[in-house]
Short mmCIF file of C-alpha atoms in Angstrom, two decimals:
data_model
loop_
_atom_site.label_atom_id
_atom_site.label_comp_id
_atom_site.label_asym_id
_atom_site.label_seq_id
_atom_site.Cartn_x
_atom_site.Cartn_y
_atom_site.Cartn_z
CA MET S 1 66.85 -30.71 -201.30
CA GLY S 2 67.79 -34.25 -200.36
CA ASN S 3 67.96 -37.86 -201.37
CA LYS S 4 67.87 -41.39 -200.01
CA VAL S 5 68.50 -44.94 -201.24
CA SER S 6 66.66 -48.16 -200.41
CA GLU S 7 66.30 -51.68 -201.78
CA PHE S 8 63.81 -52.30 -204.58
CA GLY S 9 63.72 -56.09 -204.47
CA LYS S 10 65.69 -58.80 -206.22
CA THR S 11 65.74 -59.62 -209.90
CA SER S 12 64.93 -63.11 -211.13
CA LYS S 13 68.68 -63.72 -211.19
CA GLY S 14 69.00 -62.77 -207.52
CA LYS S 15 70.59 -59.36 -208.02
CA ILE S 16 69.49 -56.65 -205.60
CA ALA S 17 68.05 -53.53 -207.21
CA HIS S 18 67.95 -50.16 -205.49
CA ILE S 19 65.69 -47.17 -205.68
CA TYR S 20 66.94 -43.60 -205.33
CA THR S 21 64.65 -40.81 -204.13
CA LEU S 22 65.38 -37.15 -204.90
CA VAL S 23 63.36 -34.42 -203.15
CA ASN S 24 63.54 -30.68 -203.82
CA GLY S 25 61.43 -29.28 -200.97
CA LYS S 26 58.98 -27.66 -203.38
CA GLY S 27 56.47 -30.48 -203.59
CA MET S 28 58.47 -32.53 -206.11
CA ALA S 29 60.04 -35.94 -205.65
CA LEU S 30 61.64 -38.27 -208.18
CA GLU S 31 62.26 -41.99 -207.71
CA VAL S 32 64.62 -43.87 -210.03
CA THR S 33 65.98 -47.40 -209.88
CA ASP S 34 69.29 -48.81 -211.05
CA TYR S 35 67.35 -51.49 -212.93
CA GLY S 36 67.08 -50.02 -216.42
CA ALA S 37 68.05 -46.60 -215.01
CA THR S 38 64.27 -46.37 -214.79
CA MET S 39 62.10 -43.56 -213.47
CA VAL S 40 59.66 -45.22 -211.05
CA SER S 41 57.64 -42.23 -209.88
CA ILE S 42 57.35 -38.46 -210.16
CA LEU S 43 55.44 -36.69 -207.39
CA ALA S 44 54.30 -33.37 -208.84
CA PRO S 45 52.16 -30.68 -207.17
CA ASP S 46 48.80 -29.70 -208.61
CA ALA S 47 47.40 -26.18 -208.82
CA LYS S 48 46.66 -26.26 -205.07
CA GLY S 49 50.07 -27.60 -204.13
CA ARG S 50 48.93 -31.20 -203.56
CA SER S 51 51.43 -33.74 -204.91
CA LYS S 52 50.50 -36.88 -206.81
CA ASP S 53 52.46 -39.49 -208.73
CA VAL S 54 52.05 -38.75 -212.46
CA LEU S 55 54.21 -41.57 -213.89
CA LEU S 56 52.99 -45.05 -214.78
CA GLY S 57 55.07 -47.87 -213.31
CA TYR S 58 55.36 -50.88 -211.01
CA ASP S 59 55.90 -51.57 -207.32
CA ASP S 60 58.75 -54.08 -207.63
CA VAL S 61 61.81 -54.70 -209.76
CA GLN S 62 60.55 -58.09 -210.97
CA ASP S 63 57.48 -56.40 -212.42
CA TYR S 64 59.84 -54.20 -214.45
CA GLU S 65 61.70 -57.32 -215.58
CA GLN S 66 58.51 -58.95 -216.81
CA GLY S 67 56.82 -55.85 -218.21
CA THR S 68 56.73 -55.17 -221.94
CA CYS S 69 55.82 -51.46 -221.95
CA TYR S 70 59.24 -50.01 -221.00
CA PHE S 71 57.61 -47.90 -218.27
CA GLY S 72 60.02 -45.10 -217.35
CA ALA S 73 63.08 -46.91 -218.71
CA ILE S 74 66.21 -45.63 -220.40
CA ILE S 75 66.36 -46.92 -223.96
CA GLY S 76 69.70 -47.53 -225.69
CA ARG S 77 71.99 -47.80 -227.43
CA ASN S 78 69.32 -47.25 -230.05
CA GLY S 79 65.74 -46.24 -229.43
CA ASN S 80 62.66 -46.93 -231.51
CA ARG S 81 62.46 -49.27 -234.50
CA THR S 82 65.22 -50.40 -236.84
CA LYS S 83 64.21 -51.88 -240.18
CA ASP S 84 65.11 -55.56 -240.61
CA ALA S 85 67.07 -55.24 -237.33
CA GLN S 86 70.10 -54.20 -239.38
CA VAL S 87 72.39 -51.19 -239.40
CA VAL S 88 75.10 -50.37 -241.89
CA ILE S 89 78.17 -48.64 -240.48
CA ASP S 90 81.29 -47.97 -242.54
CA GLY S 91 79.97 -50.36 -245.20
CA HIS S 92 79.54 -53.24 -242.76
CA VAL S 93 76.14 -54.75 -241.97
CA TYR S 94 75.47 -55.37 -238.26
CA GLN S 95 72.64 -57.68 -237.29
CA MET S 96 70.58 -56.80 -234.25
CA GLU S 97 67.95 -58.92 -232.54
CA LYS S 98 64.60 -59.24 -234.30
CA ASN S 99 62.26 -58.66 -231.38
CA GLU S 100 59.30 -57.05 -233.16
CA GLY S 101 58.53 -59.09 -236.25
CA GLU S 102 61.45 -58.64 -238.65
CA ASN S 103 62.53 -55.42 -236.95
CA ASN S 104 64.40 -54.37 -233.84
CA LEU S 105 62.62 -52.35 -231.16
CA HIS S 106 64.50 -50.43 -228.46
CA SER S 107 67.70 -52.50 -228.93
CA GLY S 108 66.13 -55.84 -228.01
CA SER S 109 66.54 -58.04 -224.94
CA GLU S 110 70.06 -56.69 -224.33
CA GLY S 111 68.74 -53.13 -224.28
CA TYR S 112 69.58 -50.80 -221.43
CA SER S 113 66.10 -51.13 -219.94
CA ASN S 114 67.04 -54.68 -218.91
CA ILE S 115 70.31 -54.22 -217.03
CA ILE S 116 71.36 -53.07 -213.57
CA TRP S 117 73.48 -49.95 -213.89
CA ASP S 118 76.24 -48.75 -211.56
CA ALA S 119 74.87 -45.83 -209.55
CA SER S 120 76.41 -42.83 -207.79
CA VAL S 121 74.66 -40.03 -205.92
CA ASP S 122 75.60 -36.34 -205.97
CA GLU S 123 73.95 -34.97 -202.85
CA ASP S 124 75.00 -31.38 -203.54
CA GLY S 125 73.55 -31.44 -207.03
CA ASN S 126 70.48 -33.46 -206.02
CA SER S 127 71.19 -35.94 -208.78
CA VAL S 128 71.91 -39.61 -209.36
CA SER S 129 74.06 -40.96 -212.19
CA PHE S 130 73.94 -44.39 -213.79
CA HIS S 131 76.96 -45.80 -215.59
CA HIS S 132 77.38 -48.74 -217.97
CA VAL S 133 80.18 -49.97 -220.20
CA GLY S 134 78.76 -51.95 -223.09
CA ALA S 135 81.14 -54.41 -224.70
CA ASP S 136 82.01 -54.40 -228.38
CA GLY S 137 79.25 -56.43 -230.03
CA GLU S 138 76.64 -55.62 -227.40
CA GLN S 139 73.18 -55.68 -229.04
CA GLY S 140 74.96 -56.67 -232.26
CA LEU S 141 76.56 -53.22 -232.51
CA PRO S 142 80.23 -52.27 -232.81
CA GLY S 143 82.35 -50.51 -230.22
CA THR S 144 82.83 -50.53 -226.48
CA PHE S 145 80.31 -47.90 -225.43
CA ASP S 146 80.88 -46.08 -222.13
CA ILE S 147 77.63 -44.32 -221.19
CA THR S 148 76.42 -42.30 -218.20
CA VAL S 149 72.85 -41.13 -217.65
CA THR S 150 72.26 -38.51 -214.96
CA TYR S 151 68.90 -37.57 -213.45
CA THR S 152 68.66 -34.23 -211.66
CA LEU S 153 65.68 -32.80 -209.78
CA THR S 154 66.01 -29.01 -209.75
CA MET S 155 64.52 -26.31 -207.54
CA GLU S 156 62.51 -25.22 -210.61
CA ASN S 157 60.58 -28.53 -210.55
CA GLU S 158 62.49 -29.90 -213.52
CA VAL S 159 63.40 -33.53 -214.08
CA LYS S 160 66.57 -33.20 -216.13
CA ILE S 161 68.01 -36.22 -217.96
CA HIS S 162 71.53 -35.90 -219.34
CA TYR S 163 73.24 -38.52 -221.52
CA GLU S 164 76.98 -38.70 -222.14
CA GLY S 165 78.81 -41.53 -223.88
CA ILE S 166 81.87 -42.42 -225.94
CA SER S 167 82.76 -45.39 -228.13
CA ASP S 168 86.10 -46.73 -229.38
CA LYS S 169 84.53 -47.66 -232.74
CA ASP S 170 81.95 -46.03 -234.97
CA THR S 171 78.54 -47.04 -233.59
CA ILE S 172 75.05 -45.63 -233.13
CA ALA S 173 73.74 -43.68 -230.15
CA ASN S 174 70.08 -42.73 -230.05
CA MET S 175 69.00 -42.81 -226.43
CA THR S 176 65.73 -41.75 -224.83
CA ASN S 177 63.52 -42.18 -221.80
CA HIS S 178 60.23 -44.06 -222.10
CA GLY S 179 58.21 -42.40 -219.33
CA TYR S 180 54.42 -42.60 -219.55
CA TYR S 181 52.70 -39.54 -218.07
CA ASN S 182 49.20 -38.97 -216.77
CA LEU S 183 49.00 -35.52 -215.20
CA ALA S 184 45.79 -36.39 -213.34
CA GLY S 185 47.70 -39.17 -211.55
CA HIS S 186 49.18 -42.47 -212.67
CA ALA S 187 45.94 -44.36 -211.89
CA ALA S 188 43.54 -41.76 -213.28
CA GLY S 189 42.67 -43.53 -216.54
CA LYS S 190 42.55 -42.11 -220.04
CA ILE S 191 44.75 -39.23 -221.22
CA GLU S 192 42.69 -38.13 -224.23
CA ASP S 193 41.54 -34.98 -222.40
CA HIS S 194 45.11 -33.75 -221.87
CA ILE S 195 45.77 -30.58 -223.88
CA LEU S 196 48.90 -30.77 -226.02
CA TRP S 197 50.95 -28.18 -227.86
CA LEU S 198 53.75 -29.58 -229.99
CA ASP S 199 56.22 -27.40 -231.89
CA ALA S 200 56.46 -29.48 -235.05
CA ASP S 201 55.60 -28.51 -238.61
CA ALA S 202 56.19 -32.04 -239.91
CA PHE S 203 56.28 -35.71 -238.97
CA THR S 204 57.75 -38.91 -240.37
CA PRO S 205 54.99 -41.22 -241.64
CA VAL S 206 55.34 -44.96 -241.15
CA GLY S 207 54.59 -48.01 -243.26
CA GLN S 208 54.72 -51.73 -242.63
CA GLY S 209 56.10 -52.64 -239.22
CA MET S 210 55.82 -49.00 -238.08
CA ILE S 211 59.08 -48.19 -239.90
CA PRO S 212 59.38 -44.63 -241.27
CA THR S 213 58.98 -44.46 -245.03
CA GLY S 214 61.75 -41.85 -245.32
CA GLU S 215 59.31 -39.04 -246.06
CA ILE S 216 58.93 -35.94 -243.92
CA LEU S 217 55.36 -34.71 -244.34
CA PRO S 218 53.74 -31.45 -243.19
CA VAL S 219 51.23 -31.72 -240.35
CA GLU S 220 49.16 -28.94 -241.93
CA GLY S 221 45.58 -30.10 -242.49
CA THR S 222 46.06 -33.46 -240.76
CA PRO S 223 45.24 -34.90 -237.29
CA MET S 224 49.00 -34.74 -236.61
CA ASP S 225 48.89 -30.96 -236.20
CA PHE S 226 49.36 -29.87 -232.58
CA ARG S 227 50.85 -26.45 -233.35
CA ALA S 228 47.66 -24.97 -231.95
CA ALA S 229 47.01 -26.69 -228.62
CA LYS S 230 44.22 -29.26 -228.64
CA SER S 231 43.23 -32.33 -226.68
CA ILE S 232 45.15 -35.49 -227.45
CA GLY S 233 41.85 -37.23 -228.12
CA ALA S 234 40.42 -34.58 -230.44
CA ASP S 235 41.45 -36.37 -233.64
CA ILE S 236 42.85 -39.67 -232.37
CA GLU S 237 40.00 -41.69 -233.91
CA ALA S 238 40.04 -39.77 -237.20
CA ASP S 239 39.75 -41.61 -240.50
CA TYR S 240 43.44 -41.11 -241.23
CA GLU S 241 45.74 -43.88 -242.42
CA GLN S 242 48.64 -43.08 -240.09
CA LEU S 243 46.43 -43.20 -236.99
CA LYS S 244 44.85 -46.45 -238.15
CA ILE S 245 48.27 -48.06 -238.68
CA ALA S 246 49.38 -47.20 -235.14
CA GLY S 247 46.04 -47.43 -233.33
CA GLY S 248 46.51 -43.80 -232.31
CA TYR S 249 49.61 -41.63 -232.07
CA ASP S 250 52.91 -43.50 -232.21
CA HIS S 251 54.86 -41.22 -234.51
CA ASN S 252 58.06 -39.23 -234.66
CA PHE S 253 57.62 -35.48 -235.03
CA ALA S 254 60.24 -33.32 -236.73
CA LEU S 255 60.67 -30.60 -234.13
CA ASP S 256 60.74 -27.00 -235.30
CA LYS S 257 63.90 -26.17 -233.37
CA LYS S 258 65.76 -22.94 -233.99
CA THR S 259 69.17 -24.07 -232.69
CA LYS S 260 71.10 -27.21 -231.76
CA GLY S 261 70.64 -26.34 -228.09
CA VAL S 262 67.99 -27.27 -225.53
CA GLU S 263 64.66 -25.67 -226.43
CA LYS S 264 61.04 -26.00 -225.38
CA VAL S 265 59.30 -28.29 -227.87
CA ALA S 266 56.06 -29.35 -226.18
CA GLU S 267 53.61 -28.51 -223.42
CA VAL S 268 50.88 -30.75 -222.03
CA SER S 269 48.30 -29.86 -219.38
CA GLU S 270 45.40 -31.44 -217.52
CA SER S 271 42.53 -29.23 -216.40
CA THR S 272 41.22 -31.12 -213.34
CA SER S 273 44.55 -31.01 -211.51
CA GLY S 274 45.85 -27.85 -213.14
CA ARG S 275 49.19 -29.56 -213.78
CA THR S 276 51.28 -28.60 -216.79
CA MET S 277 54.43 -30.29 -218.04
CA GLU S 278 56.83 -28.66 -220.48
CA VAL S 279 59.30 -30.68 -222.56
CA TYR S 280 62.73 -29.35 -223.57
CA THR S 281 65.37 -31.11 -225.67
CA ASP S 282 68.36 -30.63 -227.95
CA LEU S 283 67.40 -33.53 -230.23
CA PRO S 284 65.67 -33.14 -233.62
CA GLY S 285 62.73 -35.46 -233.07
CA MET S 286 60.20 -36.67 -230.53
CA GLN S 287 58.01 -39.76 -230.52
CA LEU S 288 54.47 -39.02 -229.37
CA TYR S 289 53.04 -42.31 -228.12
CA THR S 290 49.58 -42.53 -226.59
CA GLY S 291 49.89 -45.96 -224.97
CA ASN S 292 47.92 -47.68 -227.70
CA PHE S 293 49.31 -51.13 -226.87
CA ILE S 294 48.93 -51.15 -223.07
CA VAL S 295 46.79 -54.19 -222.20
CA LYS S 296 45.77 -54.66 -218.55
CA GLU S 297 49.11 -53.99 -216.89
CA GLU S 298 49.05 -54.35 -213.11
CA GLY S 299 50.75 -51.18 -211.96
CA LYS S 300 51.66 -49.37 -208.77
CA GLU S 301 49.35 -49.33 -205.77
CA GLY S 302 46.96 -51.86 -207.33
CA ALA S 303 46.27 -49.74 -210.41
CA GLU S 304 45.37 -51.44 -213.67
CA TYR S 305 46.68 -49.64 -216.74
CA THR S 306 44.97 -50.07 -220.09
CA LYS S 307 44.99 -48.49 -223.53
CA ARG S 308 45.77 -44.74 -223.54
CA ASN S 309 46.26 -44.44 -219.79
CA GLY S 310 49.60 -42.68 -220.34
CA VAL S 311 51.34 -40.55 -222.94
CA CYS S 312 55.04 -40.63 -223.87
CA PHE S 313 57.29 -37.85 -225.14
CA GLU S 314 60.41 -39.70 -226.30
CA THR S 315 63.03 -37.23 -227.53
CA GLN S 316 65.27 -38.76 -230.19
CA TYR S 317 66.96 -38.83 -233.54
CA PHE S 318 64.42 -39.93 -236.12
CA PRO S 319 63.68 -43.69 -236.05
CA ASN S 320 65.83 -45.84 -238.34
CA SER S 321 67.90 -42.73 -239.13
CA ILE S 322 71.09 -44.77 -239.53
CA ASN S 323 69.48 -46.39 -242.59
CA ILE S 324 67.76 -43.33 -244.10
CA PRO S 325 70.29 -40.87 -245.58
CA SER S 326 67.82 -37.97 -245.64
CA PHE S 327 67.43 -38.11 -241.84
CA GLU S 328 69.94 -36.55 -239.44
CA SER S 329 72.13 -39.50 -238.49
CA CYS S 330 72.55 -41.02 -235.03
CA LEU S 331 76.02 -42.29 -236.03
CA LEU S 332 78.58 -41.77 -233.27
CA LYS S 333 82.14 -41.63 -234.59
CA ALA S 334 84.90 -43.36 -232.64
CA GLY S 335 86.33 -41.06 -229.99
CA ASP S 336 83.53 -38.50 -230.27
CA THR S 337 81.24 -37.86 -227.32
CA PHE S 338 77.50 -38.38 -227.51
CA THR S 339 75.73 -35.83 -225.33
CA SER S 340 72.08 -34.93 -225.03
CA THR S 341 69.76 -33.33 -222.49
CA THR S 342 66.00 -33.58 -222.10
CA ILE S 343 64.00 -31.76 -219.43
CA TYR S 344 60.47 -32.39 -218.16
CA LYS S 345 59.39 -29.29 -216.23
CA PHE S 346 56.28 -29.27 -214.03
CA CYS S 347 54.43 -25.99 -213.65
#
């Protein structure tokens, strides 16, 4: 177990960013930066114990500033897409930034992927915490929001992400991490051959602007069914409207959870390396995104990332849930505490 901190360059505004490295002595290492509370790399052992970085990302903080893919970033206050960039809370309409057509994506330019967080290291727990106090009106949303995100690297080769926040007014809290994984290595190319099992009987179809229609449809008999493990690419080019709309998978799955606690909801593996990653969460949904919109991103170590070079497992409340009464709401009442935990375990 151990950790270290070093500089990660300067932002375009001259602020120094830092990178924090956690090591567990079992072949795993995690690097995170205070810019965007972003995961920069995950070194994970393969079946023969050889470690390789399995997370897409950049070499320098300014690349994260300029990037548009949210590689490894914390997303908040509100993840995913919000219809018309508006939320209604207590009968009042709040206008967010329209940064994807008429809609809001990942809370816009003031989102938490674009700020430098206050960091503190817990050497005994092999964790690093990032803290931010968002002012009332931040991102167009009500309430002063005090949020802490903690990354922990465990002796069981788990990357554990814990969120905890409180607001002095009713607001929304739907936070996630936008890591892109390639279990063959971050520069290994396409991920269609990864084998995925996903514990979801249903998904939320999308319409114009990739906004959920409000329906919850069964995956049975569709390319969205991963209840029996199959390769991500098996049906990705199927003649199916939802896949055509998104250019692949970019959909929220309604997880078949048995409790409100943290449960295993997905497992993905890659045969060449023998790596497997399990996903655990206490949230009701997860966005499966197959990197359909990556276009020639210059990544770490001279790598060039393109379409479907990484896959995301973004645990969440359903997208636009604040505006769809039939979805479990991401509303956070004043004085209540938002807490959530997601775990990515490497086997």
